[in-house]
Coordinates of N, CA, C and O in Angstrom, one line a residue:
M159 N -7.3 8.3 11.4 CA -6.1 9.1 11.3 C -5.7 9.5 12.2 O -6.0 10.6 13.1
S160 N -3.9 9.3 12.6 CA -3.3 10.0 14.1 C -3.4 11.6 13.8 O -3.2 11.8 12.3
I161 N -3.4 12.3 14.6 CA -2.9 13.3 14.5 C -1.6 13.7 14.2 O -1.4 15.1 13.3
D162 N -0.4 12.9 15.0 CA 0.6 13.4 14.2 C 1.2 13.4 13.1 O 1.8 13.7 12.3
F163 N 0.0 11.7 12.3 CA 0.7 11.6 10.7 C -0.3 12.8 9.7 O 0.5 13.2 9.0
L164 N -1.0 13.2 10.6 CA -1.6 14.4 9.7 C -0.6 15.6 9.9 O -0.4 16.2 8.6
E165 N -0.4 16.1 11.0 CA 0.4 17.1 10.8 C 1.6 16.7 10.7 O 2.2 17.7 9.7
K166 N 2.0 15.7 10.6 CA 3.7 15.2 9.8 C 3.3 15.5 8.5 O 4.2 16.2 7.4
L167 N 2.2 15.2 7.8 CA 2.0 15.4 6.4 C 1.6 16.4 5.9 O 2.3 17.1 5.0
K168 N 1.0 17.5 6.7 CA 1.2 18.7 6.1 C 2.3 19.9 6.3 O 2.7 20.7 5.7
S169 N 2.9 19.1 7.5 CA 4.4 19.9 7.2 C 5.7 19.6 6.3 O 6.2 20.7 5.6
F170 N 5.7 18.6 5.3 CA 6.1 18.6 3.7 C 5.9 19.1 3.0 O 5.0 19.6 2.4
E171 N 6.9 19.7 2.2 CA 6.6 20.9 0.9 C 6.6 19.5 0.0 O 7.8 19.5 -0.6
I172 N 5.4 18.7 -0.6 CA 5.5 17.8 -1.5 C 4.2 18.8 -2.9 O 3.2 19.4 -2.0
P173 N 4.1 18.2 -3.8 CA 3.1 18.2 -4.5 C 1.8 17.9 -4.1 O 1.5 17.4 -3.1
T174 N 0.9 18.9 -4.2 CA -0.7 18.5 -3.3 C -1.2 17.5 -3.8 O -1.4 16.5 -3.0
C175 N -1.0 16.8 -5.1 CA -2.0 15.5 -5.8 C -1.0 14.4 -5.1 O -1.5 13.3 -4.8
L176 N 0.4 14.8 -4.5 CA 1.1 13.8 -3.4 C 0.7 13.7 -2.3 O 0.2 12.7 -1.4
R177 N 0.5 14.7 -2.0 CA -0.3 14.7 -0.4 C -1.3 14.0 -0.6 O -1.6 13.3 0.6
V178 N -2.3 14.3 -1.1 CA -3.6 13.8 -1.4 C -3.0 12.3 -1.2 O -4.3 11.8 -0.8
C179 N -2.7 11.3 -2.1 CA -2.3 10.3 -2.3 C -1.5 9.7 -1.1 O -2.4 8.7 -0.7
C180 N -0.8 10.4 -0.1 CA -0.3 10.4 0.4 C -1.3 9.6 1.9 O -1.0 9.1 2.8
G181 N -1.9 11.0 2.1 CA -3.0 11.3 3.0 C -4.0 10.4 3.3 O -5.1 10.2 3.9
T182 N -4.4 9.8 2.0 CA -6.0 8.8 1.9 C -6.2 8.2 2.7 O -4.8 7.6 2.8
D183 N -7.2 7.6 2.9 CA -7.6 6.1 4.0 C -8.0 5.5 3.1 O -8.8 4.7 3.5
G184 N -8.3 5.6 2.3 CA -9.1 5.0 0.8 C -7.6 4.2 -0.2 O -6.5 4.5 0.2
S185 N -8.3 4.3 -1.2 CA -7.8 3.4 -2.3 C -7.0 4.6 -2.8 O -6.9 4.9 -3.8
V186 N -5.6 4.3 -2.8 CA -4.3 5.0 -3.7 C -5.0 4.7 -5.4 O -4.5 5.9 -6.6
T187 N -5.2 3.5 -5.8 CA -5.3 3.2 -6.9 C -6.5 3.9 -7.6 O -6.4 4.8 -8.8
F188 N -7.7 4.0 -7.0 CA -9.4 5.0 -7.2 C -8.5 6.9 -7.6 O -8.8 7.1 -8.5
L189 N -7.4 7.1 -6.7 CA -7.4 8.3 -6.5 C -6.3 8.2 -7.7 O -6.8 9.4 -9.2
L190 N -5.4 7.5 -8.2 CA -4.4 7.9 -9.2 C -5.3 7.9 -10.7 O -4.9 8.7 -11.6
E191 N -6.2 7.1 -10.4 CA -7.1 6.8 -11.9 C -7.8 8.5 -12.4 O -8.1 8.8 -13.4
I192 N -8.1 8.9 -10.7 CA -9.1 10.4 -11.2 C -8.4 11.2 -11.6 O -8.7 12.2 -12.4
M193 N -6.7 11.2 -10.7 CA -5.8 12.4 -11.0 C -5.5 12.7 -12.4 O -5.3 13.2 -12.9
T194 N -5.0 11.1 -12.6 CA -4.5 11.0 -14.5 C -5.3 10.6 -15.4 O -5.0 11.1 -16.8
R195 N -6.4 10.7 -14.8 CA -7.6 10.0 -15.8 C -7.2 8.9 -17.1 O -7.5 9.2 -18.1
K196 N -6.3 8.3 -16.5 CA -5.9 6.6 -16.7 C -6.1 5.3 -16.2 O -5.9 5.9 -15.0
P197 N -6.1 4.5 -16.6 CA -6.2 3.4 -15.6 C -4.9 3.2 -15.7 O -4.0 3.2 -15.9
V198 N -5.1 2.4 -14.1 CA -4.0 2.4 -13.2 C -3.8 0.7 -13.4 O -4.1 0.2 -13.4
S199 N -2.1 0.9 -13.7 CA -1.6 -0.9 -14.0 C -0.8 -1.4 -12.7 O 0.1 -1.1 -12.1
V200 N -0.6 -2.8 -12.8 CA 0.3 -3.0 -11.7 C 1.3 -3.9 -11.9 O 1.3 -4.5 -13.1
I201 N 2.7 -3.1 -11.6 CA 4.1 -4.2 -12.0 C 4.2 -5.4 -11.1 O 4.8 -4.3 -10.2
T202 N 4.4 -6.8 -11.1 CA 4.4 -7.2 -10.3 C 6.2 -7.5 -10.0 O 6.9 -7.7 -11.3
E203 N 6.6 -7.2 -9.2 CA 8.3 -7.5 -8.9 C 8.5 -8.1 -8.6 O 9.4 -9.6 -8.6
S204 N 7.9 -9.0 -7.2 CA 8.0 -10.3 -6.7 C 7.0 -10.6 -6.0 O 5.9 -9.6 -5.3
Q205 N 6.5 -12.1 -5.9 CA 5.1 -12.1 -4.6 C 5.3 -13.7 -4.3 O 5.7 -14.6 -5.6
Y206 N 5.5 -13.8 -3.3 CA 5.9 -15.7 -2.7 C 5.3 -15.4 -1.3 O 4.6 -14.2 -0.8
T207 N 5.1 -16.6 -1.1 CA 4.3 -17.0 0.5 C 5.2 -17.5 1.3 O 6.3 -17.9 0.9
V208 N 5.6 -16.5 2.7 CA 6.4 -17.1 3.6 C 5.4 -17.8 4.7 O 4.7 -17.1 4.9
K209 N 6.0 -18.1 5.7 CA 6.0 -18.9 6.8 C 6.2 -17.3 7.9 O 7.0 -17.3 7.9
A210 N 5.4 -17.0 8.4 CA 5.6 -16.0 9.9 C 6.6 -16.2 10.6 O 6.2 -17.1 11.3
D211 N 7.5 -15.7 10.8 CA 8.6 -15.9 12.0 C 7.9 -14.9 13.2 O 6.8 -14.5 13.3
K212 N 8.6 -15.6 14.3 CA 8.3 -15.3 15.7 C 7.6 -13.5 16.0 O 6.6 -12.8 15.7
E213 N 8.4 -12.6 15.2 CA 8.3 -10.7 15.2 C 6.9 -10.8 13.7 O 6.4 -9.8 14.0
M214 N 7.0 -11.4 12.7 CA 6.2 -11.3 12.1 C 4.8 -11.8 12.5 O 3.6 -11.0 12.1
A215 N 4.9 -13.0 13.1 CA 3.2 -12.8 13.7 C 3.1 -12.2 14.9 O 1.9 -12.0 14.9
T216 N 3.6 -11.7 15.4 CA 3.2 -10.6 16.6 C 3.1 -9.6 16.1 O 1.8 -9.3 16.3
F217 N 3.5 -9.2 15.1 CA 3.3 -7.9 14.0 C 2.0 -8.2 13.7 O 1.2 -7.1 13.4
L218 N 1.7 -9.1 13.1 CA 0.3 -9.2 11.7 C -0.9 -9.5 12.7 O -1.7 -10.0 12.4
G219 N -0.4 -10.5 14.0 CA -1.4 -11.0 14.8 C -1.9 -12.2 14.3 O -3.1 -12.2 14.5
V220 N -0.6 -13.2 14.0 CA -1.5 -14.6 13.9 C -0.5 -15.5 14.2 O 0.6 -15.2 14.9
E221 N -0.6 -16.8 14.1 CA 0.2 -17.8 15.1 C 1.3 -17.5 14.1 O 1.5 -17.3 12.5
E222 N 2.3 -18.3 14.8 CA 4.0 -18.6 14.2 C 3.6 -19.4 13.5 O 3.0 -20.8 13.1
G223 N 4.4 -19.4 12.1 CA 3.6 -20.7 10.8 C 2.9 -20.1 9.8 O 2.9 -21.1 8.9
S224 N 2.3 -18.7 10.0 CA 0.8 -19.2 9.2 C 1.4 -18.1 8.2 O 2.4 -18.0 7.8
E225 N 0.9 -18.8 6.8 CA 1.6 -18.7 5.4 C 1.0 -16.4 5.6 O -0.3 -16.5 5.8
I226 N 2.0 -15.9 5.2 CA 2.2 -14.6 4.5 C 2.4 -14.4 3.2 O 3.5 -15.0 3.2
N227 N 1.1 -13.9 2.6 CA 2.0 -13.7 1.3 C 2.5 -12.2 1.3 O 2.2 -11.3 1.6
N228 N 3.9 -12.3 0.2 CA 4.5 -11.2 0.2 C 4.9 -10.2 -0.8 O 4.9 -11.3 -2.0
R229 N 4.2 -9.5 -1.0 CA 3.7 -8.7 -2.3 C 4.7 -7.9 -2.0 O 4.6 -6.7 -1.6
V230 N 4.9 -7.6 -3.7 CA 6.4 -6.1 -4.0 C 5.4 -5.7 -5.7 O 5.6 -6.7 -6.6
V231 N 4.9 -4.2 -5.5 CA 4.6 -3.7 -6.8 C 4.7 -2.2 -7.3 O 5.2 -1.7 -6.9
R232 N 4.7 -2.3 -8.0 CA 5.0 -0.6 -8.5 C 3.6 -0.6 -9.5 O 3.0 -1.2 -10.0
L233 N 2.9 0.9 -8.9 CA 1.5 1.2 -9.6 C 2.1 1.8 -10.3 O 2.7 3.5 -10.4
S234 N 1.5 2.0 -12.2 CA 1.5 3.1 -13.0 C 0.1 3.2 -13.4 O -1.0 2.6 -13.8
A235 N 0.6 4.5 -14.3 CA -0.5 5.0 -15.0 C -0.1 5.9 -16.4 O 1.1 6.7 -16.1
G236 N -0.4 5.9 -17.6 CA -0.1 5.9 -18.8 C 1.5 5.9 -18.3 O 2.2 7.0 -19.3
G237 N 2.0 4.9 -18.5 CA 3.3 4.7 -18.3 C 5.0 5.1 -17.4 O 6.0 5.4 -17.4
T238 N 3.8 6.0 -16.5 CA 4.4 6.5 -15.2 C 4.5 5.8 -14.2 O 3.3 5.7 -13.8
V239 N 5.5 5.3 -13.7 CA 5.1 4.6 -12.3 C 5.1 5.9 -11.0 O 5.8 6.6 -10.7
F240 N 4.0 5.6 -10.2 CA 4.1 6.7 -9.2 C 4.0 6.1 -7.7 O 4.4 6.7 -6.7
V241 N 3.8 4.1 -7.8 CA 4.2 4.4 -6.2 C 4.8 2.4 -6.6 O 4.4 1.5 -7.3
H242 N 5.9 2.7 -5.6 CA 6.4 1.8 -5.1 C 5.8 0.5 -4.0 O 6.1 1.4 -2.7
A243 N 5.1 -0.4 -3.7 CA 4.8 -1.0 -2.6 C 4.8 -2.2 -2.6 O 4.8 -3.4 -3.2
R244 N 5.0 -2.8 -1.1 CA 5.1 -3.8 -0.1 C 3.9 -4.2 0.4 O 3.6 -3.2 1.5
S245 N 3.2 -5.5 0.1 CA 2.1 -5.8 1.3 C 2.6 -7.0 1.9 O 3.4 -8.0 1.0
L246 N 2.6 -7.3 3.2 CA 2.4 -8.6 3.6 C 0.8 -8.8 4.0 O 0.1 -8.4 4.7
S247 N 0.3 -9.9 3.8 CA -0.8 -10.3 3.6 C -1.3 -11.8 4.4 O -0.9 -12.4 3.7
P248 N -1.9 -12.3 5.5 CA -2.1 -13.2 6.4 C -2.8 -14.0 5.3 O -4.3 -13.2 5.1
L249 N -2.9 -15.0 4.6 CA -3.8 -15.8 3.7 C -4.8 -16.5 4.3 O -6.2 -16.3 4.1
E250 N -5.0 -16.6 5.9 CA -6.2 -17.3 6.9 C -7.3 -16.2 6.8 O -8.0 -16.9 7.2
R251 N -6.7 -15.0 6.9 CA -7.9 -13.8 7.0 C -8.8 -13.7 6.0 O -9.5 -13.2 5.7
M252 N -8.6 -14.0 4.5 CA -8.9 -13.4 3.4 C -10.1 -14.2 2.9 O -10.0 -16.3 3.1
P253 N -11.0 -14.7 1.9 CA -11.9 -15.4 1.4 C -11.0 -15.9 0.5 O -10.5 -15.3 0.1
E254 N -11.4 -16.9 0.0 CA -10.7 -17.9 -0.9 C -10.9 -17.2 -2.3 O -9.4 -17.1 -2.9
T255 N -11.6 -16.6 -2.9 CA -11.5 -15.7 -3.9 C -10.7 -14.6 -4.0 O -10.0 -14.4 -4.9
M256 N -10.6 -13.9 -2.8 CA -9.6 -12.8 -2.6 C -8.5 -13.5 -2.7 O -7.5 -12.8 -3.2
K257 N -8.0 -14.5 -2.1 CA -7.0 -15.1 -2.5 C -6.5 -15.2 -3.3 O -5.3 -14.7 -4.2
E258 N -7.1 -15.9 -4.2 CA -6.8 -15.9 -6.0 C -7.0 -14.9 -6.3 O -5.8 -14.5 -7.3
Q259 N -7.2 -13.7 -6.2 CA -7.0 -12.3 -7.0 C -5.7 -12.1 -6.6 O -5.3 -11.4 -6.9
L260 N -5.8 -11.9 -5.3 CA -3.9 -11.3 -4.6 C -3.3 -12.1 -5.5 O -2.3 -11.4 -5.9
M261 N -3.1 -13.2 -5.3 CA -2.3 -14.5 -5.9 C -1.9 -14.2 -7.3 O -1.0 -14.4 -8.1
R262 N -3.3 -13.5 -8.4 CA -2.9 -13.6 -9.9 C -2.3 -12.5 -9.8 O -1.1 -12.4 -11.5
A263 N -1.4 -11.5 -9.2 CA -0.8 -10.4 -9.0 C -0.7 -8.6 -9.6 O -0.1 -8.4 -9.4
D264 N -1.5 -9.1 -10.5 CA -2.0 -7.9 -11.5 C -2.9 -7.1 -11.4 O -3.2 -6.3 -11.5
I265 N -3.9 -7.2 -10.1 CA -5.0 -6.4 -9.8 C -4.7 -5.6 -8.5 O -4.1 -6.1 -7.5
P266 N -4.7 -4.1 -8.6 CA -4.4 -3.4 -7.6 C -4.9 -3.7 -6.1 O -6.3 -4.4 -6.4
I267 N -5.0 -3.9 -5.2 CA -5.5 -4.2 -3.9 C -6.5 -3.2 -3.6 O -7.7 -3.9 -3.1
G268 N -6.5 -2.0 -3.5 CA -7.7 -1.5 -3.8 C -9.1 -1.9 -4.2 O -10.1 -1.7 -3.9
R269 N -8.9 -2.4 -5.7 CA -9.8 -2.8 -6.0 C -10.4 -4.4 -5.9 O -11.5 -4.4 -5.8
I270 N -9.3 -5.1 -5.6 CA -9.6 -6.0 -4.6 C -10.4 -5.8 -3.3 O -11.9 -6.4 -3.5
L271 N -10.1 -5.4 -2.9 CA -10.6 -4.9 -1.6 C -12.5 -4.6 -2.0 O -13.6 -4.8 -1.1
R272 N -12.5 -3.5 -2.9 CA -13.9 -2.9 -3.3 C -14.5 -4.2 -4.0 O -15.7 -3.8 -4.0
S273 N -14.1 -5.2 -4.8 CA -14.7 -6.2 -5.5 C -15.4 -6.9 -4.4 O -16.0 -7.8 -5.2
H274 N -15.0 -6.9 -3.2 CA -15.1 -8.1 -2.4 C -16.6 -7.1 -0.8 O -16.8 -8.4 -0.5
N275 N -16.6 -5.7 -1.1 CA -17.4 -5.1 -0.5 C -16.7 -5.4 1.2 O -17.8 -5.3 1.7
L276 N -15.7 -5.6 1.1 CA -15.5 -5.7 3.0 C -15.0 -4.8 3.7 O -14.9 -3.3 3.0
E277 N -15.6 -4.4 4.9 CA -15.4 -3.0 5.7 C -14.6 -3.3 6.0 O -14.2 -4.1 7.1
T278 N -13.7 -2.5 5.6 CA -12.3 -2.3 6.0 C -11.8 -0.4 6.9 O -12.4 0.2 6.6
R279 N -10.4 -0.6 7.5 CA -10.2 0.6 8.0 C -8.8 0.3 7.7 O -8.3 -0.4 7.8
R280 N -8.0 1.7 7.5 CA -6.7 2.3 7.4 C -6.4 2.8 8.5 O -6.7 3.7 9.0
D281 N -5.4 2.0 9.5 CA -4.6 2.2 10.6 C -3.6 3.2 10.1 O -2.3 2.0 9.4
M282 N -3.1 4.3 10.4 CA -2.2 4.9 9.8 C -0.9 4.3 10.7 O -1.0 4.3 12.2
G283 N 0.3 4.8 10.0 CA 1.6 3.9 10.8 C 2.5 5.5 10.9 O 2.3 6.7 10.6
E284 N 4.1 4.8 9.9 CA 4.7 5.4 9.5 C 4.7 6.4 8.6 O 4.3 6.1 7.5
L285 N 5.0 7.6 8.3 CA 5.8 8.4 7.6 C 6.8 8.8 7.9 O 7.4 9.9 8.6
E286 N 7.5 9.2 6.4 CA 8.7 9.8 6.5 C 9.3 10.0 4.8 O 8.9 9.5 4.2
V287 N 10.4 10.4 5.0 CA 11.2 10.8 3.4 C 12.1 10.6 3.8 O 12.9 10.1 4.7
L288 N 12.2 9.5 2.8 CA 13.7 8.9 2.7 C 14.6 9.8 1.7 O 14.0 9.2 0.4
E289 N 15.6 9.0 1.9 CA 16.8 9.7 0.9 C 17.7 9.1 0.2 O 18.0 8.0 1.1
G290 N 18.1 9.1 -0.7 CA 19.2 7.9 -1.3 C 18.1 6.6 -1.6 O 19.3 6.1 -1.7
E291 N 17.1 6.5 -1.3 CA 16.7 5.1 -1.8 C 16.7 4.8 -3.4 O 16.4 5.7 -3.7
P292 N 17.3 3.4 -3.4 CA 17.0 2.8 -4.9 C 16.0 2.5 -5.3 O 15.8 2.4 -6.6
T293 N 14.6 2.8 -4.8 CA 13.1 2.2 -5.3 C 12.7 2.9 -6.3 O 12.3 2.8 -7.2
F294 N 13.8 4.6 -6.7 CA 13.4 5.3 -7.7 C 14.5 6.1 -8.3 O 14.4 7.1 -7.8
D295 N 15.3 5.2 -8.0 CA 16.9 5.7 -8.6 C 17.2 7.1 -8.5 O 17.8 7.9 -8.5
G296 N 17.2 6.8 -6.8 CA 17.8 8.2 -6.0 C 17.2 9.1 -5.5 O 17.2 9.9 -4.8
I297 N 15.5 8.7 -6.7 CA 15.2 10.5 -5.9 C 14.7 10.1 -4.6 O 13.5 9.2 -4.1
P298 N 14.2 11.3 -4.0 CA 13.4 11.2 -2.2 C 12.3 10.5 -2.4 O 11.5 11.0 -3.3
V299 N 11.5 10.1 -1.6 CA 10.6 9.2 -1.3 C 9.9 9.2 -0.8 O 10.4 9.8 0.9
L300 N 8.4 9.5 -0.3 CA 7.7 9.5 0.7 C 7.5 8.3 1.1 O 6.4 7.7 0.3
S301 N 7.6 7.6 1.9 CA 7.0 6.5 2.9 C 5.8 6.4 3.7 O 6.3 7.0 4.6
R302 N 5.0 5.6 3.6 CA 3.8 5.9 4.3 C 3.9 4.1 4.3 O 4.0 3.3 4.0
S303 N 3.4 3.7 5.7 CA 2.8 2.3 6.1 C 1.6 2.2 7.2 O 1.3 3.2 7.8
Y304 N 0.9 1.2 6.3 CA -0.6 1.6 7.1 C -0.8 -0.3 7.0 O -0.5 -0.9 6.8
K305 N -1.7 -0.5 7.9 CA -2.5 -1.7 8.4 C -4.3 -1.6 8.0 O -4.3 -0.8 8.3
I306 N -4.8 -2.8 7.0 CA -5.7 -2.9 6.6 C -6.3 -3.5 7.4 O -5.7 -4.8 7.7
V307 N -7.6 -2.6 8.3 CA -8.0 -4.0 8.9 C -9.7 -4.1 8.8 O -10.3 -3.2 8.3
H308 N -9.9 -5.9 9.0 CA -11.1 -6.1 9.0 C -11.4 -6.8 9.8 O -11.0 -8.0 10.6
N309 N -12.8 -6.9 10.4 CA -12.9 -7.3 11.7 C -12.2 -7.4 12.7 O -11.8 -8.2 13.8
N310 N -11.4 -6.4 13.3 CA -11.0 -6.0 14.3 C -9.5 -6.9 13.9 O -8.7 -7.4 15.0
H311 N -9.1 -7.6 12.7 CA -8.1 -8.1 12.6 C -7.3 -7.3 11.4 O -7.4 -7.4 10.3
I312 N -6.0 -7.7 11.5 CA -5.2 -7.3 10.5 C -5.1 -8.0 9.2 O -5.2 -9.1 9.0
L313 N -5.8 -7.3 8.0 CA -5.8 -8.2 6.7 C -4.6 -8.4 6.0 O -4.5 -9.1 4.5
M314 N -4.3 -6.8 6.4 CA -2.5 -6.5 5.0 C -1.7 -5.5 5.9 O -2.4 -4.3 6.4
W315 N -1.1 -5.7 5.9 CA 0.0 -4.6 6.4 C 0.5 -3.8 4.7 O 1.3 -4.6 4.1
I316 N 0.9 -2.8 4.7 CA 1.2 -2.0 3.2 C 2.6 -1.1 3.7 O 1.8 0.3 4.4
N317 N 3.0 -1.0 3.0 CA 4.3 0.4 2.9 C 4.1 0.6 1.2 O 4.7 -0.2 0.5
E318 N 4.0 2.0 1.2 CA 4.1 2.3 0.0 C 5.1 3.7 -0.3 O 5.2 4.4 0.6
R319 N 5.7 3.8 -1.1 CA 6.5 4.9 -1.5 C 6.4 5.7 -2.6 O 6.1 4.8 -3.9
F320 N 6.3 6.6 -2.5 CA 5.9 8.0 -3.5 C 6.8 8.5 -3.7 O 7.9 9.4 -2.9
P321 N 7.8 8.7 -5.1 CA 9.2 9.8 -5.6 C 8.1 10.9 -5.7 O 7.0 11.5 -5.4
I322 N 9.0 11.5 -4.9 CA 9.2 13.2 -4.8 C 9.7 14.4 -5.7 O 10.5 14.5 -6.0
D323 N 8.6 14.3 -7.3 CA 9.0 15.2 -8.2 C 7.9 15.5 -9.1 O 6.9 15.4 -8.5
E324 N 8.4 16.0 -9.9 CA 7.4 16.1 -11.1 C 6.5 15.4 -11.6 O 5.5 16.5 -12.0
R325 N 6.3 14.4 -11.5 CA 5.2 13.4 -12.2 C 4.1 13.9 -10.9 O 2.7 13.5 -11.6
W326 N 4.7 14.6 -9.9 CA 3.1 14.8 -9.5 C 2.4 16.0 -9.7 O 0.6 16.2 -9.1
N327 N 3.0 16.6 -10.6 CA 2.0 17.6 -11.1 C 1.2 17.6 -11.7 O 1.1 18.0 -13.2
L328 N -0.1 16.9 -11.5 CA -1.2 17.2 -12.8 C -2.4 17.7 -12.6 O -2.2 18.5 -11.9

């Protein structure tokens, strides 16, 4: 994790549980289940496959025209939505059973990775507070982006948005 990411995260006046979820380089789903003591469910807003254009191919390190899964979900526990997430995943880099689980749309990515025992790392990218976003009806959100890397190749790019409010006072 970069020093800039960590220092920026420490500078925000946000609830500790939110700071922990946003700062983890592991599974947010797993942390939410620990914090809420409830199972986390995935609510899929959209999921479709796109062909990588030049910009996306360069960003993900794949050939132009490669199939990319574009998935947008909300993670909720106990009826409360805690995370809005978008992922881009080059399908050519996934084991067949992992592709099938990802395409089912109802399984959190953290759980998919854990079930396949893949050695991965998360390379943190951007971290910022966004005001007036429609994601959570205008509530300010903490937005972070990162890449999940496996065998030195990007397996997934993920952007997660966390509402900054009292739901994190767990």
